[in-house]
Amino acid sequence: MSDPLKPLHSDTSLVKSKLEYFSSLSDGALKASLQPGQKDSLKARPDGTLLDGHHRIAILRSRGVDVDALPREIIAKN
């Protein structure tokens, strides 16, 4: 099992307009956009630190989705 996802930045740094846009999408659409191989897939460090997908993960979390179970691309720290 992967490490739990943790934000790189605080929730206060999330952009309101992006949150509003992603809030209009279904859970399925958000999950599909995060799939590995997609242009803006869910990317995280091996320790679970989020690198891409912050806004979509925040929306899914607020809806009670187990985001820690989502597939992700692991990006090693240089």
XYZ file of C-alpha atoms in Angstrom:
78
model
C 0.000 0.000 0.000
C 1.180 3.528 -0.780
C 1.912 6.126 1.870
C -0.979 8.493 2.655
C -1.087 11.564 0.439
C -0.030 14.784 2.112
C -0.156 18.258 0.596
C 3.039 20.066 -0.300
C 1.308 23.382 0.488
C -1.417 24.396 2.941
C -5.072 24.397 1.879
C -5.020 28.209 2.024
C -2.776 28.207 -1.062
C -5.428 26.458 -3.188
C -6.909 28.655 -5.928
C -10.626 29.344 -5.402
C -11.477 29.347 -9.126
C -9.842 25.930 -9.593
C -11.707 24.542 -6.585
C -14.987 25.865 -8.001
C -14.281 24.302 -11.397
C -13.260 20.911 -10.020
C -16.259 20.954 -7.645
C -18.517 20.869 -10.714
C -17.012 17.558 -11.884
C -18.139 14.103 -10.762
C -15.986 11.864 -8.587
C -15.495 9.594 -11.589
C -14.290 12.430 -13.820
C -11.873 13.642 -11.148
C -10.503 10.146 -10.548
C -10.112 9.573 -14.302
C -8.154 12.830 -14.671
C -5.749 11.684 -11.943
C -4.959 8.289 -13.514
C -1.296 7.597 -14.336
C -0.609 8.344 -17.980
C -2.974 11.335 -18.092
C -1.481 14.770 -18.829
C -2.067 16.049 -15.286
C -2.026 12.730 -13.443
C -1.679 12.352 -9.693
C 2.011 12.717 -8.907
C 3.599 12.242 -5.493
C 6.945 11.640 -3.842
C 7.628 8.157 -2.407
C 6.609 9.506 1.045
C 3.186 10.603 -0.279
C 3.920 14.331 -0.681
C 1.631 15.639 -3.438
C 3.296 17.237 -6.455
C 0.357 17.402 -8.890
C -3.364 17.034 -8.274
C -3.742 19.184 -5.135
C -7.083 20.758 -6.070
C -8.681 17.542 -7.315
C -7.497 15.626 -4.250
C -8.886 18.359 -1.965
C -12.305 18.085 -3.655
C -12.342 14.283 -3.515
C -11.275 14.309 0.153
C -14.071 16.760 0.987
C -16.503 14.259 -0.596
C -15.227 11.410 1.571
C -13.292 9.596 -1.164
C -10.320 7.478 -0.004
C -7.723 9.378 -2.032
C -4.841 7.449 -0.470
C -5.941 4.378 -2.439
C -5.786 6.139 -5.833
C -3.038 5.087 -8.265
C -0.276 7.649 -8.583
C 2.936 8.328 -10.425
C 5.870 8.288 -8.027
C 8.435 11.017 -8.643
C 11.730 10.498 -6.844
C 13.335 13.506 -5.215
C 16.592 14.460 -6.944
